CSV table of C-alpha atoms in Angstrom, one decimal:
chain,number,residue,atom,x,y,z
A,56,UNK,CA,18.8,-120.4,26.1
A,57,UNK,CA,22.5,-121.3,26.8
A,58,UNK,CA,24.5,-119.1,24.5
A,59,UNK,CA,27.8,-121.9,24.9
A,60,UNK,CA,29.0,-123.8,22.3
A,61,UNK,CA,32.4,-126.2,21.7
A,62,UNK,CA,34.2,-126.0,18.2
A,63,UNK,CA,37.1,-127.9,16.7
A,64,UNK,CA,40.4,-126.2,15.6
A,65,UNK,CA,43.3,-126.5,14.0
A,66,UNK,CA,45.4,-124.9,16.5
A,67,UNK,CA,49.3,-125.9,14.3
A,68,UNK,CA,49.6,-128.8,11.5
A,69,UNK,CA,49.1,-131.9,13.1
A,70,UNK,CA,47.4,-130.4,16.2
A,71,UNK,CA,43.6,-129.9,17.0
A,72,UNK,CA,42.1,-129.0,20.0
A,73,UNK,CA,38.4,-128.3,21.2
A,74,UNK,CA,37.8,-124.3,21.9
A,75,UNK,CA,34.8,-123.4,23.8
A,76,UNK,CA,32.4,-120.3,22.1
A,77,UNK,CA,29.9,-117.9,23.3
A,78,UNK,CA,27.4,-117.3,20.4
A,79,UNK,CA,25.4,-114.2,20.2
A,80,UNK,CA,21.4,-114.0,19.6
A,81,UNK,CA,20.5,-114.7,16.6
A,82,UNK,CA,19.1,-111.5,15.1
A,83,UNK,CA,16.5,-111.2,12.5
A,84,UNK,CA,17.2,-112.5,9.5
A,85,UNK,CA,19.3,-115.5,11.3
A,86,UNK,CA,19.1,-118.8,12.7
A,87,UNK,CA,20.4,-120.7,15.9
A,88,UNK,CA,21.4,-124.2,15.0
A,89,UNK,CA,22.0,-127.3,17.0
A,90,UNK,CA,24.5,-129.5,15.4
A,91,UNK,CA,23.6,-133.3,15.2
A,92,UNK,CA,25.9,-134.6,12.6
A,93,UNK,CA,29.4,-133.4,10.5
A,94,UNK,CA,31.6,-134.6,8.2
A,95,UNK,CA,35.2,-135.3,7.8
A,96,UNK,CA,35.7,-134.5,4.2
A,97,UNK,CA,38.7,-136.3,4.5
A,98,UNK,CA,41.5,-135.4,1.2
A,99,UNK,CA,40.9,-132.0,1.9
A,100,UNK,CA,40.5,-131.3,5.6
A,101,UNK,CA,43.5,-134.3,6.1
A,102,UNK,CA,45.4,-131.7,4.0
A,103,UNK,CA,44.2,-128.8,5.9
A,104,UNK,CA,45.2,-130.7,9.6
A,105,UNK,CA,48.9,-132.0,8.0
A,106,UNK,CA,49.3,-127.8,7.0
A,107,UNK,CA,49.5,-128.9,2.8
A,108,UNK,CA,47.4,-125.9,1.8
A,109,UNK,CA,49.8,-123.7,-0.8
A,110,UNK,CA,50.1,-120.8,0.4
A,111,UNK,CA,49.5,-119.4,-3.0
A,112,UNK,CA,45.8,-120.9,-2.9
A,113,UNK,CA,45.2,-119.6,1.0
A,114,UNK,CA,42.4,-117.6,-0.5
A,115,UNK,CA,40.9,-120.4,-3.2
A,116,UNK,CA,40.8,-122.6,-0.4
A,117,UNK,CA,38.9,-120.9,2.0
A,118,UNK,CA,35.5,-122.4,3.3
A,119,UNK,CA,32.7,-120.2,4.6
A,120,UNK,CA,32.6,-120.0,7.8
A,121,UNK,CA,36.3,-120.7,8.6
A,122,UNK,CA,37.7,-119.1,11.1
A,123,UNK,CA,41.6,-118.1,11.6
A,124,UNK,CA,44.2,-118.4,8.5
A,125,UNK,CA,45.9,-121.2,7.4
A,126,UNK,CA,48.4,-123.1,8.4
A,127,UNK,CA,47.0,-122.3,11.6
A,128,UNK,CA,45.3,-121.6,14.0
A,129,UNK,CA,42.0,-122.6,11.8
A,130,UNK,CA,38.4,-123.6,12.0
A,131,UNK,CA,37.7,-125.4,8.7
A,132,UNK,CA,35.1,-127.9,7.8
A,133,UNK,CA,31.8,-127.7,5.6
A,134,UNK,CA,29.5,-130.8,5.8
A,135,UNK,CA,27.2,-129.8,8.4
A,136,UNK,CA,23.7,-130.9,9.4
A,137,UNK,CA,22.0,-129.8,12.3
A,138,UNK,CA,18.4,-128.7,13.9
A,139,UNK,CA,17.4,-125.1,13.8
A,140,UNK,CA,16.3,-124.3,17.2
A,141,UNK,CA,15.8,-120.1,16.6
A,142,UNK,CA,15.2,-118.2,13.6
A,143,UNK,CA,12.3,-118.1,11.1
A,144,UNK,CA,9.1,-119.8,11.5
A,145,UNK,CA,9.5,-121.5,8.6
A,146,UNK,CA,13.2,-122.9,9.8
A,147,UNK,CA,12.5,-123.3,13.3
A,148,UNK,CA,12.2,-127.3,14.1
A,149,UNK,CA,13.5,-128.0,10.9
A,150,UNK,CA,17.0,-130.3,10.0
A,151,UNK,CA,19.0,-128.4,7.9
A,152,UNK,CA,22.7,-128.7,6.0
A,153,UNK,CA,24.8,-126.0,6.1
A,154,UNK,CA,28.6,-125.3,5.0
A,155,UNK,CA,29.7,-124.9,8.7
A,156,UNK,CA,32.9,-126.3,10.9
A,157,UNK,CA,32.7,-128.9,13.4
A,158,UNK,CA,30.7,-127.1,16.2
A,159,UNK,CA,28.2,-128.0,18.6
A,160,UNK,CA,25.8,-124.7,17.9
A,161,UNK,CA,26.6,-121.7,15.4
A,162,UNK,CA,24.0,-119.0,14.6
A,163,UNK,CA,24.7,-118.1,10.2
A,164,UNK,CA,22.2,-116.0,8.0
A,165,UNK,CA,19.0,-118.3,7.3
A,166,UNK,CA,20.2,-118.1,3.6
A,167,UNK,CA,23.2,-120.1,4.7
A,168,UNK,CA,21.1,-123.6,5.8
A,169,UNK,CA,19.2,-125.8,3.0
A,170,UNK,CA,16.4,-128.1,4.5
A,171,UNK,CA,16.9,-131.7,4.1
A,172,UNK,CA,14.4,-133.7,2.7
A,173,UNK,CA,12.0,-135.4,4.8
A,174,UNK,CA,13.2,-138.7,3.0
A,175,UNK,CA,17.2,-138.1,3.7
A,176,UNK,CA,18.2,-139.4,6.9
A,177,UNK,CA,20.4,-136.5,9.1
A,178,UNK,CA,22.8,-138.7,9.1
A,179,UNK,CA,23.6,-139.4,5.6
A,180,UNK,CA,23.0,-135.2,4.8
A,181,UNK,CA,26.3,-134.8,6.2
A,182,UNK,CA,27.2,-135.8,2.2
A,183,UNK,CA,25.8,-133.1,0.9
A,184,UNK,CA,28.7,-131.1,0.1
A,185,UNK,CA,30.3,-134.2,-1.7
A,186,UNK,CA,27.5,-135.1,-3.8
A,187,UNK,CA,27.2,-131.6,-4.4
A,188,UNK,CA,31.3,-132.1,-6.2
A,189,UNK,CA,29.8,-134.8,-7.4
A,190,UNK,CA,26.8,-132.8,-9.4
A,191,UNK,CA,29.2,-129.8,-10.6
A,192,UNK,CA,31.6,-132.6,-12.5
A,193,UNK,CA,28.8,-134.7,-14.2
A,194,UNK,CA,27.3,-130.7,-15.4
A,195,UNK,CA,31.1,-130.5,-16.6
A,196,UNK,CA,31.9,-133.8,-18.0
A,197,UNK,CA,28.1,-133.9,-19.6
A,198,UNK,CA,28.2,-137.9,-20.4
A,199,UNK,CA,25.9,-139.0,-22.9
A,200,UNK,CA,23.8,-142.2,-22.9
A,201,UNK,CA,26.0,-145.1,-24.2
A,202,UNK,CA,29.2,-143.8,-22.8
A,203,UNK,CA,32.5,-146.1,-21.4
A,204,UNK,CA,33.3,-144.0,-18.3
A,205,UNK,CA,36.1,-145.2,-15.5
A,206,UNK,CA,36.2,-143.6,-12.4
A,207,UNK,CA,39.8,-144.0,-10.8
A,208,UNK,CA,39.9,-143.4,-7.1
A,209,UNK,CA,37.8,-144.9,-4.9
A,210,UNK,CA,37.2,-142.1,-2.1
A,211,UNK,CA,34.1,-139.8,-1.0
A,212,UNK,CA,34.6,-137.7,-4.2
A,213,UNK,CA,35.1,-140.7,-6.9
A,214,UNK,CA,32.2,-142.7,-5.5
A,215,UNK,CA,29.6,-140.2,-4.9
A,216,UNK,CA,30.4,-139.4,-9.3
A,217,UNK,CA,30.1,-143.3,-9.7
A,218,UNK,CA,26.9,-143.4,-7.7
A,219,UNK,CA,25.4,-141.3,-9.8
A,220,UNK,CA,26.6,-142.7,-12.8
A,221,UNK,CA,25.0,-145.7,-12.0
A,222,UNK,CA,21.6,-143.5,-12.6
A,223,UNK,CA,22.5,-142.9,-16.2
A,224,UNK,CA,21.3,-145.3,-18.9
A,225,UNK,CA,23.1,-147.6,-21.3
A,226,UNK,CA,26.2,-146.2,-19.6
A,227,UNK,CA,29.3,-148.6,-18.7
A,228,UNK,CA,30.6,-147.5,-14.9
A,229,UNK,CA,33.3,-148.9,-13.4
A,230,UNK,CA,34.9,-147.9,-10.6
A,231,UNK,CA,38.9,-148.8,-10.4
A,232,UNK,CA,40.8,-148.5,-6.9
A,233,UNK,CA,44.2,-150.0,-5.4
A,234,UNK,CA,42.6,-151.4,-2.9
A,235,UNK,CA,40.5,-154.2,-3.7
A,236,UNK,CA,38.2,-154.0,-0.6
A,237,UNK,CA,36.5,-150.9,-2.3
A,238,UNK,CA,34.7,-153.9,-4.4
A,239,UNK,CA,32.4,-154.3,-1.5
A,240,UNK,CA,31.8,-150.3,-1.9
A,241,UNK,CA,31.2,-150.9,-5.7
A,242,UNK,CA,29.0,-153.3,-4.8
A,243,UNK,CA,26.7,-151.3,-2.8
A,244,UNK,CA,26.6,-148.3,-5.2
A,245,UNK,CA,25.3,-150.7,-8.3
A,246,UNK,CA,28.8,-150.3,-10.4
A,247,UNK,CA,31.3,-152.5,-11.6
A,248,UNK,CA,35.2,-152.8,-9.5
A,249,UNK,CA,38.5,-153.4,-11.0
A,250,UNK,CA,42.0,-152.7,-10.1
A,251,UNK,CA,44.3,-150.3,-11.8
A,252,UNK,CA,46.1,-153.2,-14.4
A,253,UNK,CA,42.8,-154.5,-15.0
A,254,UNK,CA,40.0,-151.8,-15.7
A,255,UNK,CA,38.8,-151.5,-18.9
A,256,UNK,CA,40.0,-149.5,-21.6
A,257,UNK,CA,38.9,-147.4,-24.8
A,258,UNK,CA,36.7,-145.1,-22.4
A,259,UNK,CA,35.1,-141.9,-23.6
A,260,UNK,CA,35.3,-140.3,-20.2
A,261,UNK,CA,37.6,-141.3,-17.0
A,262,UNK,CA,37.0,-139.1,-13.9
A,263,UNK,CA,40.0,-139.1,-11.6
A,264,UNK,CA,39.6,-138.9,-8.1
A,265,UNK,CA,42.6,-140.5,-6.6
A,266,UNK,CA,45.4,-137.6,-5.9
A,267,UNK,CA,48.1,-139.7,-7.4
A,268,UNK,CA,50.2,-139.4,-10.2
A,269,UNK,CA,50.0,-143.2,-10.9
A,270,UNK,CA,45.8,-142.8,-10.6
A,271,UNK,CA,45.9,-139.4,-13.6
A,272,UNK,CA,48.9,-141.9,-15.6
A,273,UNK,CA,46.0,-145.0,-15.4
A,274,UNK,CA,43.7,-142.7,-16.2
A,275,UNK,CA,44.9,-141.4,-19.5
A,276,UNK,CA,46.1,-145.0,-20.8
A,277,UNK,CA,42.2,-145.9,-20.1
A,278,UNK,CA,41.0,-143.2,-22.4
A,279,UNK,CA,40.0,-143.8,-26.3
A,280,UNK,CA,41.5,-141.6,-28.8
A,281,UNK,CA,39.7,-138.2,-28.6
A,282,UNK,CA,38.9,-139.0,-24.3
A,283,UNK,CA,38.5,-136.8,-21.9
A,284,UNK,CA,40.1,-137.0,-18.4
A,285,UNK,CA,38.3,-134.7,-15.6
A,286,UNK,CA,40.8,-134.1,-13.0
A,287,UNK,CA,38.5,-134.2,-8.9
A,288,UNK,CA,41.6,-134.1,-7.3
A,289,UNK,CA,43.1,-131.9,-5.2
A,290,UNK,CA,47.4,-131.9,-4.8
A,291,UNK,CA,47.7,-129.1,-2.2
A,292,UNK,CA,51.3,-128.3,-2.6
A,293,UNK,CA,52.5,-131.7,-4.5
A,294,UNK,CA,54.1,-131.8,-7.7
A,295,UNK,CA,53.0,-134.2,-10.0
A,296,UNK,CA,54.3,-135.4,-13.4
A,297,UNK,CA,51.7,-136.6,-16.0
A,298,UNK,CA,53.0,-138.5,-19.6
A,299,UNK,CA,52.3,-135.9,-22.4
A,300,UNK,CA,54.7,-137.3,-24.9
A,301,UNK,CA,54.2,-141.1,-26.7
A,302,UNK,CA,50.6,-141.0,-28.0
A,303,UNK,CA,48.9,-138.1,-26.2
A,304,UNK,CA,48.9,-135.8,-29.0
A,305,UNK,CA,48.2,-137.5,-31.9
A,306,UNK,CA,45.3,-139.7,-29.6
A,307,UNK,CA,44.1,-135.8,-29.2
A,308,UNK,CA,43.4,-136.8,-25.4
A,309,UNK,CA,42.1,-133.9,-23.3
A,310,UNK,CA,42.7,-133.2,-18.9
A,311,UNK,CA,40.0,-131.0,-18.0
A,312,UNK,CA,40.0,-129.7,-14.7
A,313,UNK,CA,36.7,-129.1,-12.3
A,314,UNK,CA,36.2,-127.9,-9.0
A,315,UNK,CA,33.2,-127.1,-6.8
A,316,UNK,CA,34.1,-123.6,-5.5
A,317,UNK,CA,32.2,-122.1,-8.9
A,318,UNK,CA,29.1,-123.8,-10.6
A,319,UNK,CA,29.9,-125.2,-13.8
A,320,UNK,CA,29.9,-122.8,-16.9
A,321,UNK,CA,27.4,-125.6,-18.1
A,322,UNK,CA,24.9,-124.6,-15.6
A,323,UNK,CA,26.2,-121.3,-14.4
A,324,UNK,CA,23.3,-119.3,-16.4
A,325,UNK,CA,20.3,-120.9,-15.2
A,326,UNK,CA,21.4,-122.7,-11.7
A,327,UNK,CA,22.5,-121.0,-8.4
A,328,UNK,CA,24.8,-122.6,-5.6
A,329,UNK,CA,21.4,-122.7,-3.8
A,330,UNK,CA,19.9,-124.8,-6.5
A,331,UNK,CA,23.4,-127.4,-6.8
A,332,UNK,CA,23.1,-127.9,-3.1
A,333,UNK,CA,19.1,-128.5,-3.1
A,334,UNK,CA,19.8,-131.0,-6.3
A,335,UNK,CA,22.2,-132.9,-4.1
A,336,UNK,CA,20.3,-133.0,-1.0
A,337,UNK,CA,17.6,-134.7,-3.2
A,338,UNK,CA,19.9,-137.4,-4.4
A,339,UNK,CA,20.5,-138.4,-1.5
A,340,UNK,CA,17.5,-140.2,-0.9
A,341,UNK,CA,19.3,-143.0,-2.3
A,342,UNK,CA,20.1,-145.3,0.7
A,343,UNK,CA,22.7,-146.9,-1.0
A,344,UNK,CA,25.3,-143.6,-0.5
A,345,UNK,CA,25.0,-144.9,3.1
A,346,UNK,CA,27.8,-147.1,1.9
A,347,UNK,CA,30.5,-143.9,1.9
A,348,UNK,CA,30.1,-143.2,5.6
A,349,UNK,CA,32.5,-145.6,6.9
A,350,UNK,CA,33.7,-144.5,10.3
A,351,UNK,CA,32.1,-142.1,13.3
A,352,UNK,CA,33.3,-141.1,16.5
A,353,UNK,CA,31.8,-138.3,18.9
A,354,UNK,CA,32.6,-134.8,18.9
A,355,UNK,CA,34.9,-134.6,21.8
A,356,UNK,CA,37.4,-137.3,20.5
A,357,UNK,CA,37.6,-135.1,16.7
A,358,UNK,CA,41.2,-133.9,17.6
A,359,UNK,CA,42.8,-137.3,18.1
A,360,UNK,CA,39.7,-139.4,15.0
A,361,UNK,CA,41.5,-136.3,12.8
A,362,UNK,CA,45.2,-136.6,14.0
A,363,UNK,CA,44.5,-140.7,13.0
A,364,UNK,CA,43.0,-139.9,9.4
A,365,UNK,CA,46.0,-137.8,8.6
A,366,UNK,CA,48.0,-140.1,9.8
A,367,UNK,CA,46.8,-142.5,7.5
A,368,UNK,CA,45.6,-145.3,10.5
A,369,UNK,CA,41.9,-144.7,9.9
A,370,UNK,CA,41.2,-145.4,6.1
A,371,UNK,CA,37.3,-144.1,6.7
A,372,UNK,CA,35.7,-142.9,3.2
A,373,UNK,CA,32.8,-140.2,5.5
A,374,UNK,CA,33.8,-139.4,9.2
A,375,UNK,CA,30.6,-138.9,10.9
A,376,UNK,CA,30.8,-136.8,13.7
A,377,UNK,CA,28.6,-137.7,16.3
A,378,UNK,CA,27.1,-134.4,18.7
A,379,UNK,CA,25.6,-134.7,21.8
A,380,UNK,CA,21.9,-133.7,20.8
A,381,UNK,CA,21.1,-133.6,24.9
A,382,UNK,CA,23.6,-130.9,26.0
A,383,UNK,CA,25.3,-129.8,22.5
């Protein structure tokens, strides 16, 4: 079998390129993937292509499989679904998502690649590792039936949380945005749209997804006294000043911080990555998180689709990566 593969890299801030790779054989214990699909998790790998990782969090932020430091040159990505066409009998012929860059074929340990459900379309797998973000801050926020919840920030990360949401019962979503075409996206996910000067107030929870300083401001002034804000997003090296003065004390409001790259102390005892990522494979039965892949292009034009959504000219929620699944 051709041993060739193409990968996208980083090669300086603001530059990508397509390198070409010779794989070795898989050896036992290992698998030989074709890549159909990847995804463009795009406020984190923007950050990574503009070269706004801290260097202080060079280590935090690494992802699997990366390749190279950062700023550059760097192989980064992590939503990757693909066919295994070597390995284990049980693997072999099987669609799979693993945490893997942008590359046409890879071989990884078998333990590395989660089958997707029969009933998940490859396509829409590619969300995996978002839904999966998704999962770990519900297990941290732990909202009860009943609750007034506002998720501020209308991206990948904030709308796979108020997807789910929408599963929970009794429970008031609403999804609040700048931009009021993310109603249509509210829409589709079965939860309620507002803009920032008009979402609704006196919330128990508001998870903020935006990475602004006006979306974590919004987001405390939505709170009731006693609310919790869960901070999703991810500054890189920004500076941001939040309000702690006026009322924030004696409202007892709380900013609780989660992030993916550890499962939540809520769940840590009895649930493994392996079981987060299965979880959020399964959710994604749901056709209506179809809505969050809003742009594609093929593998070959990556360097100038990413260049664009760094850029800010391509305002795409999911990049789908379209492979070649003839001569990948």
């Amino acid at each position: 079998m051709d041993r060739a593969a193409r990968a996208f890299w980083l090669e300086s801030p603001g530059q990508g390129g397509i390198r070409n790779v010779d794989l070795p054989s898989p050896v036992e214990g290992e698998v030989l993937v074709r890549t159909l699909f990847s995804g463009v998790s795009r406020g984190t790998e923007t950050l990574v292509f503009r070269g706004g990782v801290p260097e202080s969090q060079y280590g935090a932020m690494r992802a699997p499989f990366q390749e190279g430091d950062f700023p550059g040159p760097v192989k980064y990505g992590y939503l990757n679904v693909g066919l295994v066409e070597e390995g284990p009998a049980s693997l072999v012929g099987r669609t799979v998502f693993c945490l893997y860059p942008h590359q046409t074929r890879y071989v990884v340990p078998a333990a590395a690649v989660t089958p997707v459900p029969e009933s998940v379309p490859a396509s829409r797998a590619v969300l995996a590792g978002t839904v999966e973000t998704a999962v770990n801050a519900l297990w941290d926020a732990a909202p009860l039936v009943g609750d007034r919840i506002a998720v501020v920030g209308a991206g990948m990360i904030g709308a796979s949380v108020a997807a789910l949401l929408a599963r929970y019962p009794a429970v008031r979503v609403q999804l609040v945005d700048a931009n009021p075409a993310r109603a249509e996206l509210a829409q589709a996910l079965g939860v309620d749209f507002a803009l920032p000067a008009d979402a609704a107030g006196d919330c128990d929870l508001v998870v903020h997804a935006s990475a602004t300083e006006a979306g974590l401001t919004r987001s405390l002034e939505l709170l009731a006294p006693e609310g919790t804000v869960l901070e999703l997003s991810w500054y890189g090296d920004r500076r941001v000043s939040l309000p702690l003065g006026e009322a924030f004390h004696s409202r007892r409001l709380v900013v609780r911080s989660s992030q993916v790259g550890t499962v939540s102390p809520a769940r840590s005892g009895r649930r493994t990555y392996a079981d987060r990522l299965a979880l959020s494979l399964e959710l994604l039965a749901d056709p209506a998180l179809d809505a969050l892949i809003t742009g594609s292009c093929a593998f070959e034009e990556l360097p100038e689709a990413m260049a664009a959504l760094a850029a800010g000219e391509t305002q795409a929620l999911c990049h789908l990566v379209q492979y070649d699944t003839e001569g990948a």
